[in-house]
Amino acid sequence: MHEPVVDSEDAAASAEELIIAVEELVRHVRRSATAGGLSTAASSALARLGREGPYRLTELARTEGVSQPNMTQLVTRLERGGLVRRAADASDGRGVVVRATDLGLEVFRQRRAERAEALSRLVEELPAAEQRAVRVALPALARVIRDRQAHP
């Protein structure tokens, strides 16, 4: 039997317990996405392009937290797989813009659907009160992250 969501003062998880839970959740959900056979870094870059649209190569490297040479290699692999396309930056011919191709967008959507299904299966195993808590807490945390990014 599952324990209630909040029943006593000890029910509040410490920050360390929460980060461990988040890490386990992220690992589980990431492993569930197999479409395209992508590495974590390739999946992350393709997801960013799928969600946010084209990026200058230098900005993609910065936002993904990798060096420009590493991003160049990653984009080369994604390009060989037909998932992204590079083009000269129209506003600055020295720069390179990377965009997801139709195939890349399809792989992105498939991977997102696989991750969503994995998360749904986990949530469905919880009692109703915990399901509601997760469905409120996760979007709330995402909102805080977006607000921080919009107002640094």
XYZ file of C-alpha atoms in Angstrom:
152
model
C 0.000 0.000 0.000
C 1.199 3.514 -0.784
C 1.738 6.121 1.899
C -0.342 9.303 1.715
C 1.214 12.335 0.020
C 1.390 14.454 3.176
C 0.392 12.968 6.500
C 2.941 14.211 8.987
C 5.687 16.747 9.520
C 8.318 14.201 8.380
C 6.623 13.796 4.984
C 8.396 16.818 3.536
C 11.337 15.557 1.501
C 14.697 17.195 1.927
C 16.265 18.990 -1.018
C 18.694 16.090 -1.373
C 15.865 13.544 -1.511
C 14.088 15.678 -4.106
C 17.141 15.979 -6.355
C 17.716 12.229 -6.172
C 14.080 11.705 -7.179
C 14.399 14.181 -10.066
C 17.612 12.521 -11.288
C 15.995 9.065 -11.200
C 12.927 10.372 -13.004
C 14.967 12.095 -15.717
C 17.133 8.990 -16.256
C 14.063 6.750 -16.494
C 12.244 9.018 -18.931
C 15.352 9.614 -21.073
C 16.028 5.871 -21.352
C 12.471 5.340 -22.561
C 13.049 7.419 -25.718
C 14.625 5.235 -28.377
C 13.443 6.738 -31.688
C 16.375 7.692 -33.859
C 18.906 5.942 -31.595
C 20.264 9.305 -30.415
C 22.735 10.047 -27.644
C 21.576 12.223 -24.757
C 23.432 15.229 -26.211
C 22.002 14.698 -29.704
C 18.509 14.224 -28.310
C 18.817 17.399 -26.243
C 20.021 19.510 -29.174
C 17.360 18.120 -31.514
C 14.680 18.702 -28.870
C 15.757 22.332 -28.480
C 15.592 22.840 -32.259
C 12.228 21.077 -32.358
C 10.758 23.189 -29.547
C 12.371 26.552 -30.243
C 13.223 26.553 -33.938
C 16.512 27.359 -35.701
C 19.601 28.418 -33.728
C 22.943 29.864 -34.636
C 25.508 27.127 -34.053
C 27.339 29.231 -31.459
C 24.106 29.909 -29.535
C 23.083 26.250 -29.699
C 26.441 25.288 -28.197
C 26.061 27.897 -25.453
C 22.494 26.969 -24.528
C 23.339 23.263 -24.544
C 26.394 23.899 -22.370
C 28.993 22.433 -24.730
C 31.954 23.843 -26.613
C 31.483 25.060 -30.164
C 33.791 22.331 -31.576
C 31.758 19.651 -29.776
C 28.503 21.128 -31.066
C 29.950 21.270 -34.582
C 30.729 17.536 -34.370
C 27.282 16.775 -32.973
C 25.547 18.809 -35.680
C 27.649 17.031 -38.312
C 26.404 13.655 -37.012
C 22.801 14.889 -36.912
C 23.164 16.301 -40.415
C 24.517 12.978 -41.737
C 21.442 11.323 -40.254
C 19.209 13.778 -42.080
C 17.882 15.238 -38.809
C 19.217 18.804 -39.131
C 20.376 21.130 -41.861
C 22.945 23.915 -41.709
C 22.748 27.153 -43.656
C 24.595 30.439 -43.662
C 23.066 32.983 -41.303
C 21.160 35.468 -43.501
C 21.971 38.319 -41.102
C 25.678 37.432 -40.841
C 27.159 35.244 -43.552
C 30.009 34.197 -41.258
C 27.566 32.473 -38.902
C 25.814 29.144 -39.339
C 22.156 28.498 -38.539
C 21.037 24.977 -37.651
C 17.433 23.874 -38.134
C 15.654 20.558 -37.713
C 14.551 18.874 -40.934
C 11.119 17.293 -41.347
C 12.688 13.952 -40.400
C 14.346 15.564 -37.387
C 11.035 17.036 -36.264
C 9.375 13.635 -36.636
C 12.096 11.956 -34.533
C 11.746 14.759 -31.956
C 7.966 14.183 -31.793
C 8.404 10.403 -31.519
C 10.943 10.758 -28.707
C 8.700 13.224 -26.860
C 5.744 10.814 -27.196
C 7.898 7.938 -25.865
C 8.984 10.017 -22.871
C 5.424 11.203 -22.221
C 4.180 7.609 -22.280
C 6.901 6.520 -19.840
C 6.006 9.358 -17.470
C 2.277 8.616 -17.771
C 2.861 4.957 -16.876
C 4.798 6.000 -13.778
C 2.184 8.515 -12.665
C -0.623 5.986 -13.204
C 1.020 3.708 -10.635
C 0.538 6.339 -7.933
C -2.540 6.737 -5.750
C -4.964 9.420 -6.987
C -3.812 12.083 -4.499
C -0.168 11.666 -5.529
C -1.147 11.717 -9.213
C -2.836 15.088 -8.646
C 0.192 16.352 -6.715
C 2.570 15.417 -9.542
C 0.290 16.967 -12.171
C 0.302 20.227 -10.218
C 3.929 20.264 -9.023
C 5.788 19.480 -12.258
C 4.130 22.209 -14.375
C 4.555 24.648 -11.466
C 8.299 23.965 -11.334
C 8.544 24.344 -15.122
C 6.734 27.696 -14.836
C 9.273 28.915 -12.254
C 12.109 27.911 -14.581
C 10.528 29.771 -17.528
C 9.920 32.840 -15.349
C 13.567 32.847 -14.235
C 14.740 32.591 -17.826
C 12.437 35.431 -18.892
C 13.502 37.659 -15.978
C 17.124 36.831 -15.095
